[in-house]
mmCIF file of C-alpha atoms and ligand atoms in Angstrom:
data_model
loop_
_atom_site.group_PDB
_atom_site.id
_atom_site.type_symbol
_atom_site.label_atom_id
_atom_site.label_comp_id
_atom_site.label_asym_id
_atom_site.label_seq_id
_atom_site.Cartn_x
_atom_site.Cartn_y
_atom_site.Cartn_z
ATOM 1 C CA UNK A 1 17.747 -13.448 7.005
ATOM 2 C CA UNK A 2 15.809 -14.282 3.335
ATOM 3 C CA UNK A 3 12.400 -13.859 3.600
ATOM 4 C CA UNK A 4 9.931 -15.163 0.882
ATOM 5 C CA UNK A 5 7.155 -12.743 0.571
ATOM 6 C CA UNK A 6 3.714 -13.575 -0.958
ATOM 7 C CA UNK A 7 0.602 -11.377 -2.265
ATOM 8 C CA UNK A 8 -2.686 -12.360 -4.047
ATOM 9 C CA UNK A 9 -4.875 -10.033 -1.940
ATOM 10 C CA UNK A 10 -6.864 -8.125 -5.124
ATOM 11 C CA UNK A 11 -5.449 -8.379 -8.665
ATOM 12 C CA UNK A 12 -1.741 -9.103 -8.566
ATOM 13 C CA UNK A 13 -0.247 -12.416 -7.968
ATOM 14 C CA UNK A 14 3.379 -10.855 -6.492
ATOM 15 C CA UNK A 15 6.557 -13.456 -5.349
ATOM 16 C CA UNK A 16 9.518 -11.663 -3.572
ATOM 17 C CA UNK A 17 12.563 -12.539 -1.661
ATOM 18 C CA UNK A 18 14.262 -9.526 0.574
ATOM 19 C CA UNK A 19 16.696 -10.158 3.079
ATOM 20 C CA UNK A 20 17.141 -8.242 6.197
ATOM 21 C CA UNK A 21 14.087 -6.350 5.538
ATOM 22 C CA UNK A 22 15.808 -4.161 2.928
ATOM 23 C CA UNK A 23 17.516 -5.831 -0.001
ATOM 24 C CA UNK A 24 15.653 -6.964 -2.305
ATOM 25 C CA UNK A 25 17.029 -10.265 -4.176
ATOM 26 C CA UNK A 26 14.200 -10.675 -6.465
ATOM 27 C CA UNK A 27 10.679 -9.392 -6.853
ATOM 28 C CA UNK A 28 7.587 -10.491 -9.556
ATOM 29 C CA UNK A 29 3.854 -9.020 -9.560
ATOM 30 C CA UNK A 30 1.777 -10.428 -12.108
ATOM 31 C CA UNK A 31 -1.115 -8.105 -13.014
ATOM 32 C CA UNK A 32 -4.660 -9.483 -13.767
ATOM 33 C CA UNK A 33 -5.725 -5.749 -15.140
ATOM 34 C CA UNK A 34 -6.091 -6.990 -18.620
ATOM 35 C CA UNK A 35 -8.066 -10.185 -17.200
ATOM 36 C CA UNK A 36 -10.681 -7.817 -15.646
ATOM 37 C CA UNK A 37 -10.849 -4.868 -18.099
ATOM 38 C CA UNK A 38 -13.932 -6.409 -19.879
ATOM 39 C CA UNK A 39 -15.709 -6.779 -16.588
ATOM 40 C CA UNK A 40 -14.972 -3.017 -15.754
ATOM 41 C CA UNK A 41 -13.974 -4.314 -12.143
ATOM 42 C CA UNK A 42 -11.873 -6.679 -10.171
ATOM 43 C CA UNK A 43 -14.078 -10.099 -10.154
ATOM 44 C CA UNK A 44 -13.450 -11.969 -6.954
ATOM 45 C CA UNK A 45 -13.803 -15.707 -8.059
ATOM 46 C CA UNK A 46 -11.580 -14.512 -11.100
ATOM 47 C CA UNK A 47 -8.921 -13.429 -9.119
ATOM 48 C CA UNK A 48 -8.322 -16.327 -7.176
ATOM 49 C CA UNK A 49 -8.322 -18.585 -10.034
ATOM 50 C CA UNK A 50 -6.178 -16.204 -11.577
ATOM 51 C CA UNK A 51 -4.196 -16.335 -8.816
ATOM 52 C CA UNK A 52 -4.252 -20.240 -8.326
ATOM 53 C CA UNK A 53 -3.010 -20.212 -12.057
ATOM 54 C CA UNK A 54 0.078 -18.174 -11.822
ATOM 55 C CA UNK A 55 1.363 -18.210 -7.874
ATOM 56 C CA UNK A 56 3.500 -21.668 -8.715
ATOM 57 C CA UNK A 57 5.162 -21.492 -11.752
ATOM 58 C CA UNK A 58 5.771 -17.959 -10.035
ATOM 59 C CA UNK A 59 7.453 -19.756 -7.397
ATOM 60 C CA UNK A 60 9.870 -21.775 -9.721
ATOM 61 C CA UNK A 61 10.604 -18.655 -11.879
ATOM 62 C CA UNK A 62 11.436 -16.348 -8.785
ATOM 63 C CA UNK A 63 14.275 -19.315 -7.586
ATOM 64 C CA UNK A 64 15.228 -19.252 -11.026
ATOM 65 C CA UNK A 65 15.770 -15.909 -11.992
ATOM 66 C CA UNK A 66 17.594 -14.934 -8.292
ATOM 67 C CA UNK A 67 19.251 -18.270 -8.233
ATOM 68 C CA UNK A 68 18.036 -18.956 -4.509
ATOM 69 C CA UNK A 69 17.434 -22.429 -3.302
ATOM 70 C CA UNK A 70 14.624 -22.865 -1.273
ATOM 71 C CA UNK A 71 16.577 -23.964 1.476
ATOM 72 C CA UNK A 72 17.972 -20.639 1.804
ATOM 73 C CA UNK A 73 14.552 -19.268 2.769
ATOM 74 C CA UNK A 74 14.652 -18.350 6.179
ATOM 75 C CA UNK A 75 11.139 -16.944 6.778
ATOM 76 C CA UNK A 76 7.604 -17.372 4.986
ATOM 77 C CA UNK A 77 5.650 -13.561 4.721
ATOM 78 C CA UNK A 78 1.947 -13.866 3.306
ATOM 79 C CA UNK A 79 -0.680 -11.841 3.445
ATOM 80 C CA UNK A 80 -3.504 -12.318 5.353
ATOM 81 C CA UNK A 81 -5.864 -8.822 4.553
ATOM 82 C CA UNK A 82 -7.369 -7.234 3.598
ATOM 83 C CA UNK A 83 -8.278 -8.160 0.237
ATOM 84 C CA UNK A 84 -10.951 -10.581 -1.220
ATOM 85 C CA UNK A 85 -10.752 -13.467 0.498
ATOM 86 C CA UNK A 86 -11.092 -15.884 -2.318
ATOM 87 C CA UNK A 87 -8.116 -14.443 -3.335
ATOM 88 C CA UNK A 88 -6.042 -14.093 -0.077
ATOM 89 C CA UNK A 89 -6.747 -17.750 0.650
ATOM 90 C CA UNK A 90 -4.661 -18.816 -2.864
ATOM 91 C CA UNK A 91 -1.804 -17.259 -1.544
ATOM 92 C CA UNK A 92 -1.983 -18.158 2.359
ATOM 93 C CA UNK A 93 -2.273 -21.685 0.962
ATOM 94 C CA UNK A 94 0.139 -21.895 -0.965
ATOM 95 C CA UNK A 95 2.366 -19.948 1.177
ATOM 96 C CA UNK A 96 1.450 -22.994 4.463
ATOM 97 C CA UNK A 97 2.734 -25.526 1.571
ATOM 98 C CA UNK A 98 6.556 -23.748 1.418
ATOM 99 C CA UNK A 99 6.205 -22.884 4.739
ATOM 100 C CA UNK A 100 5.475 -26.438 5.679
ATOM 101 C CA UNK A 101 7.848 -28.005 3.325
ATOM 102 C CA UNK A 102 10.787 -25.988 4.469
ATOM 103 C CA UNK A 103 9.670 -26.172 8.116
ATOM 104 C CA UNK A 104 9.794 -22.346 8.909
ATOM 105 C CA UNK A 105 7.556 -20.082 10.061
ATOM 106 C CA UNK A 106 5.043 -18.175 8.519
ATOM 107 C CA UNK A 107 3.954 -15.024 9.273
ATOM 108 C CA UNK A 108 0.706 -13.638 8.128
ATOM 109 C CA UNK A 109 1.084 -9.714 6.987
ATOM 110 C CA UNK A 110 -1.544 -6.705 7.239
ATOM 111 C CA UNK A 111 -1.465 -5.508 3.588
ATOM 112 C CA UNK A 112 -1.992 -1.819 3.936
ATOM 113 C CA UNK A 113 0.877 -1.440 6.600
ATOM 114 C CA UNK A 114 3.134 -3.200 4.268
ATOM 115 C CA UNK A 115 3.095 -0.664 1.956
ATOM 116 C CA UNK A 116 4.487 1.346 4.108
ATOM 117 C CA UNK A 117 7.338 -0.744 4.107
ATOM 118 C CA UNK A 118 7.856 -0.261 0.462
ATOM 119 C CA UNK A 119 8.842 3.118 1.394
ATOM 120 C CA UNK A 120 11.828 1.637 3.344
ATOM 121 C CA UNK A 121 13.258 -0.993 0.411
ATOM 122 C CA UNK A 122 16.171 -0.705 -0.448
ATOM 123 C CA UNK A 123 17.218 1.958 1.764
ATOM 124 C CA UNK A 124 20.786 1.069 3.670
ATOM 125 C CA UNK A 125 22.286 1.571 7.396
ATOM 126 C CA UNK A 126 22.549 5.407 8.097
ATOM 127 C CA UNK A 127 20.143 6.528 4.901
ATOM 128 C CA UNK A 128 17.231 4.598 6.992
ATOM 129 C CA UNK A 129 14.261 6.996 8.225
ATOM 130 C CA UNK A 130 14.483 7.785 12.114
ATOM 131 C CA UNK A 131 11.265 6.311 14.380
ATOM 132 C CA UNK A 132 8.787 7.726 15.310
ATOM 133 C CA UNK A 133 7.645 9.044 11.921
ATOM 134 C CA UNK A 134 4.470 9.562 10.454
ATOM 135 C CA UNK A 135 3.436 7.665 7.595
ATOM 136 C CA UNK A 136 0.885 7.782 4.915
ATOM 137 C CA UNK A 137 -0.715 5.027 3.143
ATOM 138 C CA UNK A 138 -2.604 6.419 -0.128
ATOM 139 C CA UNK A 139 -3.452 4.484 -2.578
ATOM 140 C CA UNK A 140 -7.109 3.408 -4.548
ATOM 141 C CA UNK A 141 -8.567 1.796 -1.522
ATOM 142 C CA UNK A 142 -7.137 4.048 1.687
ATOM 143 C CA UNK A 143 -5.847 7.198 3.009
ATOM 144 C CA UNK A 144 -4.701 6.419 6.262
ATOM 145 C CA UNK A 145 -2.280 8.492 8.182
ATOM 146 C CA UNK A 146 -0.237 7.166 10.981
ATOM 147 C CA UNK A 147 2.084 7.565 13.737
ATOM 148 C CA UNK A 148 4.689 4.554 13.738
ATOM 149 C CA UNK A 149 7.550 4.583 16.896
ATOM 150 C CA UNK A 150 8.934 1.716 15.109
ATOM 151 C CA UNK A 151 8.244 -0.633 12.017
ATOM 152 C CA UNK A 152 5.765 -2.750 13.233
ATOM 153 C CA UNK A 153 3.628 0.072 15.327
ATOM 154 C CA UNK A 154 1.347 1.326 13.467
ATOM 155 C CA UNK A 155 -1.335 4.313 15.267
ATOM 156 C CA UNK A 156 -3.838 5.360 12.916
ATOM 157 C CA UNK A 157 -4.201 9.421 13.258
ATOM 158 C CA UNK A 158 -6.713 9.230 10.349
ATOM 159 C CA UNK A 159 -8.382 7.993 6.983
ATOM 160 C CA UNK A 160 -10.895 9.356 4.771
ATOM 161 C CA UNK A 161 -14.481 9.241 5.764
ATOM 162 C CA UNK A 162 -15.514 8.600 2.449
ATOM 163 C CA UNK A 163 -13.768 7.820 -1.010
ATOM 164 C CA UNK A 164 -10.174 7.337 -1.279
ATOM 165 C CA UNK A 165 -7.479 9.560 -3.017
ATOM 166 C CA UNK A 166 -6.780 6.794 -5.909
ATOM 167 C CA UNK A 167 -10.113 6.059 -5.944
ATOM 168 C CA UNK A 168 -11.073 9.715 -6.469
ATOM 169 C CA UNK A 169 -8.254 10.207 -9.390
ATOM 170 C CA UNK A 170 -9.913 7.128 -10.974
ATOM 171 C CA UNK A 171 -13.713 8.586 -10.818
ATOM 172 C CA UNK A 172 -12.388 11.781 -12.259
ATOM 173 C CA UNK A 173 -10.709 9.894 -14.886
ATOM 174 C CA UNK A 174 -13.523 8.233 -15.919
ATOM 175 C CA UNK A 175 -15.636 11.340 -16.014
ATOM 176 C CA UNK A 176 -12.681 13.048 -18.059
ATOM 177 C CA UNK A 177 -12.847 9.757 -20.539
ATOM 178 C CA UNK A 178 -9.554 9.371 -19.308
ATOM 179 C CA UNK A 179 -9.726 6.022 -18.636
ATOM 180 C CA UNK A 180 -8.457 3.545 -15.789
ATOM 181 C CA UNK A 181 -6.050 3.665 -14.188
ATOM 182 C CA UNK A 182 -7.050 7.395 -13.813
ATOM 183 C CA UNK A 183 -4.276 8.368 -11.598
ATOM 184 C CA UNK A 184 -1.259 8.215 -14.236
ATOM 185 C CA UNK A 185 -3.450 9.430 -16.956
ATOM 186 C CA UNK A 186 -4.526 12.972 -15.276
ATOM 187 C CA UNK A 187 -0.702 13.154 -13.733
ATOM 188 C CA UNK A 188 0.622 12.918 -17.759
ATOM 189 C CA UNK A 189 -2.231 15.574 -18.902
ATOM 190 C CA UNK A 190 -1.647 18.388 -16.036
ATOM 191 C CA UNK A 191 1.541 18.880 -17.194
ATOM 192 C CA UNK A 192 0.112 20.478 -20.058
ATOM 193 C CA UNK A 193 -2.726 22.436 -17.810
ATOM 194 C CA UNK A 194 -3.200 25.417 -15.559
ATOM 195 C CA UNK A 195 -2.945 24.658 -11.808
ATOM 196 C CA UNK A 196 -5.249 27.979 -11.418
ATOM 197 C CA UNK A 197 -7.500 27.333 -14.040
ATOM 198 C CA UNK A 198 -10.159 26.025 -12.031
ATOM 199 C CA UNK A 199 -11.029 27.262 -8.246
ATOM 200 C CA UNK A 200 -11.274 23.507 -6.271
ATOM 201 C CA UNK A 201 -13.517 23.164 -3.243
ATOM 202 C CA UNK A 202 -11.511 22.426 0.052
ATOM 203 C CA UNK A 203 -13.039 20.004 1.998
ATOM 204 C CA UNK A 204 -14.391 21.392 5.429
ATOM 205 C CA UNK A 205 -13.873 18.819 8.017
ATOM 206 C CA UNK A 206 -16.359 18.218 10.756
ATOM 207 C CA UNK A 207 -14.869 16.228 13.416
ATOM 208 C CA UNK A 208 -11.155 15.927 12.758
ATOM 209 C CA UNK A 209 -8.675 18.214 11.584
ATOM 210 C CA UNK A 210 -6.747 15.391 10.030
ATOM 211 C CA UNK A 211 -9.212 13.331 8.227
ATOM 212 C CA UNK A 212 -9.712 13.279 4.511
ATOM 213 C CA UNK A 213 -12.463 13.705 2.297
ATOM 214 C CA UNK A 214 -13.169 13.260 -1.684
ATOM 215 C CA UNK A 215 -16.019 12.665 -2.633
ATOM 216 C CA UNK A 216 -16.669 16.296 -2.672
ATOM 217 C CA UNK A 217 -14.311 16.755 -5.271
ATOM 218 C CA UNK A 218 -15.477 13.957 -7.370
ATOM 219 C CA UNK A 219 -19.096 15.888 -6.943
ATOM 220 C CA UNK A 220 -17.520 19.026 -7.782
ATOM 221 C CA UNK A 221 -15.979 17.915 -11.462
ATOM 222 C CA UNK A 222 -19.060 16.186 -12.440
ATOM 223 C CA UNK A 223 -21.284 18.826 -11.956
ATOM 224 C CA UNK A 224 -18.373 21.541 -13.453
ATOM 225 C CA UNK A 225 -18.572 19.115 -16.335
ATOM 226 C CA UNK A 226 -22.397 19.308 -16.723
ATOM 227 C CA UNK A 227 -22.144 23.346 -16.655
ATOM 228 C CA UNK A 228 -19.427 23.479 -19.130
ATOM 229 C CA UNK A 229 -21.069 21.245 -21.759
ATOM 230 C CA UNK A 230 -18.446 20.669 -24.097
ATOM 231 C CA UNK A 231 -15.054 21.101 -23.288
ATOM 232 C CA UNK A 232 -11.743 21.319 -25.265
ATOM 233 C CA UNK A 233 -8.282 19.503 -24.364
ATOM 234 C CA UNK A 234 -7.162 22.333 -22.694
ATOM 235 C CA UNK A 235 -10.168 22.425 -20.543
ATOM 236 C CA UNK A 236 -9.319 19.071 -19.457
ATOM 237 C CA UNK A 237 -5.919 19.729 -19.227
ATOM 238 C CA UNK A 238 -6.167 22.548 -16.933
ATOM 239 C CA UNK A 239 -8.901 20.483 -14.696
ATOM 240 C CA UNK A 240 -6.821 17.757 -14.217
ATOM 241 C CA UNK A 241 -4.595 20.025 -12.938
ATOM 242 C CA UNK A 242 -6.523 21.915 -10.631
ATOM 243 C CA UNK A 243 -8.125 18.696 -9.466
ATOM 244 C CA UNK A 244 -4.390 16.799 -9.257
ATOM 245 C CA UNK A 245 -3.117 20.102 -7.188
ATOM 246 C CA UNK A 246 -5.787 20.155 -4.520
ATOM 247 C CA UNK A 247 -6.289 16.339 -4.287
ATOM 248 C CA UNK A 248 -2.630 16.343 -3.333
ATOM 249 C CA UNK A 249 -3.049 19.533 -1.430
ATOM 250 C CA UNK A 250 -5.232 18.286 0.865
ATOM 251 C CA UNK A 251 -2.851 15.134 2.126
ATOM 252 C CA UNK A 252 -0.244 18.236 2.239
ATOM 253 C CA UNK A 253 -1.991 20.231 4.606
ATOM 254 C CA UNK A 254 -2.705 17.301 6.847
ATOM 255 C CA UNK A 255 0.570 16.466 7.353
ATOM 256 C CA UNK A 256 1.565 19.896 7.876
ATOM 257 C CA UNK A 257 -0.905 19.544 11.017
ATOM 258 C CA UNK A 258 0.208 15.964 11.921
ATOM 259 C CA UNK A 259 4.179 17.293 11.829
ATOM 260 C CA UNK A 260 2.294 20.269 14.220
ATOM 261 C CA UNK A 261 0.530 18.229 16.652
ATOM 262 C CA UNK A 262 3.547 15.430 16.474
ATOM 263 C CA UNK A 263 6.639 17.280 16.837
ATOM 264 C CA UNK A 264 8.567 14.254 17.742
ATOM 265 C CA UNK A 265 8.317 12.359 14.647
ATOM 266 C CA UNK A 266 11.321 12.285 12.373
ATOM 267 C CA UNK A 267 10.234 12.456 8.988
ATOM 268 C CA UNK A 268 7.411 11.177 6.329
ATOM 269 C CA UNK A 269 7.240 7.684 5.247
ATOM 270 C CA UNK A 270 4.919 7.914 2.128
ATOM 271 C CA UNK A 271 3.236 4.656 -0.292
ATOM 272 C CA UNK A 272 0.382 3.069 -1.959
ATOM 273 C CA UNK A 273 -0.395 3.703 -5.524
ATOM 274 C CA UNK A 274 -0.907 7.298 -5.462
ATOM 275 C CA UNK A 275 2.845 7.703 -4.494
ATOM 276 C CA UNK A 276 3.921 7.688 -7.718
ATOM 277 C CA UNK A 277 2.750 10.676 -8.741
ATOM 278 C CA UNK A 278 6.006 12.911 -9.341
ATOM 279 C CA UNK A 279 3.954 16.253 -8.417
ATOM 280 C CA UNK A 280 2.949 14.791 -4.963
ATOM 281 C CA UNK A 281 6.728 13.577 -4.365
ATOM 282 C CA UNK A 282 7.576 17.560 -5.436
ATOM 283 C CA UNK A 283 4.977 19.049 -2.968
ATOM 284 C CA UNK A 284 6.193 16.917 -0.169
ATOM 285 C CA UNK A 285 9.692 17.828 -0.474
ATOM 286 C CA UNK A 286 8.844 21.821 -0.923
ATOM 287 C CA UNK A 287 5.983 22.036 1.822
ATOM 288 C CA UNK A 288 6.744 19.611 4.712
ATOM 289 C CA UNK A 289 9.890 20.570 6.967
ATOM 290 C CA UNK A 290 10.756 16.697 7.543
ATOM 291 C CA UNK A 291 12.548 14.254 5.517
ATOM 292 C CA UNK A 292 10.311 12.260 2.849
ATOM 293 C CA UNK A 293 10.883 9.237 1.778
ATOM 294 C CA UNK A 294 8.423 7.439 -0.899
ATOM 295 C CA UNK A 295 9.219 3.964 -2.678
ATOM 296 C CA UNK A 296 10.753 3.103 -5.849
ATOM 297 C CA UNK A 297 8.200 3.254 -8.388
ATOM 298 C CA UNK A 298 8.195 -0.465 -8.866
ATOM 299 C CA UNK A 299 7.650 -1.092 -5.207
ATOM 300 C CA UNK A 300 4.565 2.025 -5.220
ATOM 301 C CA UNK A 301 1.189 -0.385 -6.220
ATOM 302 C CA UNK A 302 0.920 -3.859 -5.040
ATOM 303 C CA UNK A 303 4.271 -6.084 -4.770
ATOM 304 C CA UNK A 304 5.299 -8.940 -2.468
ATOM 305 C CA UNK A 305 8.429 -6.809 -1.332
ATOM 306 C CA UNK A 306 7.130 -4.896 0.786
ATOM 307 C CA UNK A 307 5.224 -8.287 2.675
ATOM 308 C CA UNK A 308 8.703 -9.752 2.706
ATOM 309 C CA UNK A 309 10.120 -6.729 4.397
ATOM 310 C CA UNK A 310 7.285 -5.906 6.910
ATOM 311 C CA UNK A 311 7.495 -10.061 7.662
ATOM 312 C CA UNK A 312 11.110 -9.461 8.682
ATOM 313 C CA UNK A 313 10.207 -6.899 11.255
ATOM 314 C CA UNK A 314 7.137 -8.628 12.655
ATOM 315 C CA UNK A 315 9.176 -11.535 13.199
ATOM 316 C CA UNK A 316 12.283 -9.752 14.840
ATOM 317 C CA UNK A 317 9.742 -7.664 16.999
ATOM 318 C CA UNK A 318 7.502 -10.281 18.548
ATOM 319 C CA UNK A 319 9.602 -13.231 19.836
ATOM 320 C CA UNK A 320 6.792 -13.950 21.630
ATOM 321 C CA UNK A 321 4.868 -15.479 18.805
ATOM 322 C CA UNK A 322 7.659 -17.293 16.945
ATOM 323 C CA UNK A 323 6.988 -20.780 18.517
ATOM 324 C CA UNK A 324 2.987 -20.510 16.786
ATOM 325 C CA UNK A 325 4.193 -19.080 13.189
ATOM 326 C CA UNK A 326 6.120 -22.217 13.000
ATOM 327 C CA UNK A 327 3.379 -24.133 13.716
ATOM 328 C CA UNK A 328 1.590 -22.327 10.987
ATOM 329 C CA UNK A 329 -1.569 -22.704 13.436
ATOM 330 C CA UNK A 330 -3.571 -19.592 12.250
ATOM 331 C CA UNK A 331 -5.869 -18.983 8.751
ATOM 332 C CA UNK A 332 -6.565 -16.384 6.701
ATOM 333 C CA UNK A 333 -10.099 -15.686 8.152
ATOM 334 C CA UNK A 334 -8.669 -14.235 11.715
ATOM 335 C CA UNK A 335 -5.924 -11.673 13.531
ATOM 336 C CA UNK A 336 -4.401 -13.680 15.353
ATOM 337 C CA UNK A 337 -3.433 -13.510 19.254
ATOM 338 C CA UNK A 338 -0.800 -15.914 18.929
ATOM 339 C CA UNK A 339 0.849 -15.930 22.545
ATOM 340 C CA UNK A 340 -2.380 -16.232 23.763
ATOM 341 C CA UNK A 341 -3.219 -18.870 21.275
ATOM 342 C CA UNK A 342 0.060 -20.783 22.231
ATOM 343 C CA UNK A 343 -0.748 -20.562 25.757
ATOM 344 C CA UNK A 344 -4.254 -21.751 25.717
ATOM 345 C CA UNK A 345 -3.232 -24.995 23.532
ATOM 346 C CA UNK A 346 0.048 -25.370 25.948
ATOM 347 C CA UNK A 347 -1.777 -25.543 28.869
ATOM 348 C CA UNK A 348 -5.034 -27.729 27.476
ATOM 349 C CA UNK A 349 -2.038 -30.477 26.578
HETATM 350 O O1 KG4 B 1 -1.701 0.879 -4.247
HETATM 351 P P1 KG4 B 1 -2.402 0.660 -5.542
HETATM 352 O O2 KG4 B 1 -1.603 0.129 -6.720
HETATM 353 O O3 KG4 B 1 -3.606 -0.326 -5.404
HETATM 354 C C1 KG4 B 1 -4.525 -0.286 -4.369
HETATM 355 O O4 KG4 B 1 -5.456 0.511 -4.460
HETATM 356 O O5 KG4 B 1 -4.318 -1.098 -3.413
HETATM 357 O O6 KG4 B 1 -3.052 2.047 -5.938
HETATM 358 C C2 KG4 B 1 -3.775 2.218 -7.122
HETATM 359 C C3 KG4 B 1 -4.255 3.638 -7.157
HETATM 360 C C4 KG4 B 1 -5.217 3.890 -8.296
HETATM 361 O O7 KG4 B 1 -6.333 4.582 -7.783
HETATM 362 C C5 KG4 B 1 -4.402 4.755 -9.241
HETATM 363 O O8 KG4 B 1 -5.172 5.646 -10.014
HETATM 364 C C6 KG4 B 1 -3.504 5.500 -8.277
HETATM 365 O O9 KG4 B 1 -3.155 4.546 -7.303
HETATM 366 N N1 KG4 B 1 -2.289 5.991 -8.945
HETATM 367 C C7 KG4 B 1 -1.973 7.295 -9.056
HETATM 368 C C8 KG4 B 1 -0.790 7.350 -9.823
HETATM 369 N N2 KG4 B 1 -0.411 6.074 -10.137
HETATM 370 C C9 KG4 B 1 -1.350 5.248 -9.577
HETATM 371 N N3 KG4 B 1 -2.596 8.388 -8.605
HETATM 372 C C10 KG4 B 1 -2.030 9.583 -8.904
HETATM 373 N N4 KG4 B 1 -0.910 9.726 -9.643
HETATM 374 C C11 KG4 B 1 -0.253 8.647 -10.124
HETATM 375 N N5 KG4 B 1 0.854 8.783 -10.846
HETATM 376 ZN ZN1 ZN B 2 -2.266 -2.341 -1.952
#
């Protein structure tokens, strides 16, 4: 089954087709970083038109490079949050019109489980993660943990209760002069610092033993900053590898608990933007006693893959709904109950 996958949630307009939830034919993200740099933030009414810009010729580009015809589009993935809305409404539109055209369903997609999915691309038959597994979802916007028993179940163990991990690499960037986006930039410089160079504060959890904190650790390097006064290359070296060792650190020691207090799940399903990072991928394989498995780095940040792929499950799993996602009867504005939709309409006619 080819599914077309659309994403314009924040700032990257992203076209992909994948069929049977793994292979991925063909796969564009166009980035609006450079659009926004000037603003020093993402700009809501920028992205959509930046998205309302690019998403068609997008389109025409994506059948042109994989040499797909549309016909051969079995599915329609888009998705529907969270994100800015401006922006999400661009490509739910625009995602009804192909949808519409081809007459096949469309299935509107929760963006921070498909990243998870990214995780799974690519992967074939027997190399495929066993359910239930835990999964983590880290990237500038959340730290969620979960506990899936299959693709499209999704229990949230926990998130952080204030900022998130990317978010956190990004602040201490910035206080670094490092730039955005931070995460890259203090993964290149720690190579050339001292993991021990600089004790870290843990964070002390009040309520949970699997929820996440950061914004102590934020506090921690600004104020470490201030004391210091001036500080040479090497001092920022080695911070940014302290701070790179225990912000990864403390998703390791979660999981160590989660794998503890779940001893049925079957491995680690790991994404979002933060994934990237090489020493995090190294940690996970040396400290956690069940299989990892984190994406390619292209499928990592923001990509239409993974919507395509997560679309594909949703679709297999919930027969149920497949009558109203060919309707295309829902918006980008609400979740959906579409049995209970169906039904209501069914039996008012
Ligand atoms: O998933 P993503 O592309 O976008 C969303 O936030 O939805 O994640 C971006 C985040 C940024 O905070 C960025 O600094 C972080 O992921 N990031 C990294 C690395 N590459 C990107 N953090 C640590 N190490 C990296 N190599
Ligand atoms: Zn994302």
């Amino acid at each position: 089954m080819l599914v077309l996958g659309i994403e314009s949630s924040c700032d990257e307009t992203a076209l992909a087709l994948v069929r049977d939830g793994v292979d991925v034919v063909g796969s564009l993200v166009a980035s609006q970083t450079a659009v926004h740099a000037k603003f020093g933030g993402v700009v809501p009414e920028v992205a959509a038109r930046e998205h309302l810009k690019v998403i068609a010729p997008m389109f025409r580009e994506l059948m042109r490079t994989t040499s797909a015809r549309s016909q051969d589009i079995d599915l329609v993935a888009v998705t529907q949050g969270p994100g800015l809305i401006g922006a999400i409404l661009v490509g739910v539109a625009y995602a009804k019109g192909v949808a519409l055209a081809l007459h096949r369903p469309l299935i509107p997609v929760d963006h921070v489980h498909a990243h998870v999915h990214g995780a799974l691309l690519g992967i074939s038959g027997a190399e495929q993660p066993q359910f239930p597994t835990l999964a983590l979802v880290v990237s500038g916007g959340h730290t969620n943990l979960y506990y899936m028993q299959s693709p499209t179940h999704f229990q949230l163990l926990a998130c952080s209760i204030d900022d998130a991990c990317g978010e956190c690499f990004d602040k201490v960037a910035k206080l670094l002069g490092l730039g955005y986006p931070g995460g890259p930039r203090i993964e290149a410089l720690a190579q050339q610092g001292r993991v021990d160079a600089v004790t870290m504060p843990r964070m002390v959890s009040q309520k949970s033993r699997l929820e996440f904190s950061y914004s102590g650790l934020k506090t921690f390097v600004a104020n470490h900053l201030r004391q210091v006064g001036q500080v040479t290359e090497q001092d920022r070296a080695d911070l940014c590898a302290s701070f790179q060792a225990e912000a990864l650190g403390q998703i390791v020691r979660k999981v160590q608990e989660a794998v503890r207090l779940f001893p049925e799940a079957r491995s680690v399903l790991v994404a979002g933007g933060v994934a990237a990072n090489q020493t995090f991928r190294r940690m996970m394989a040396d400290q956690i006693s069940l299989p990892s498995f984190f994406p390619k780095l292209d499928y990592c940040s923001d990509n239409a893959a993974m919507i395509a792929a997560y679309g594909f499950h949703i679709y297999q799993n919930q027969p149920e709904d497949r009558a109203a996602w060919l309707r295309h009867n829902w918006d980008a504005y609400s979740r959906y109950d579409f049995a209970k939709a169906l039904n209501a309409t069914s039996s008012a006619t």
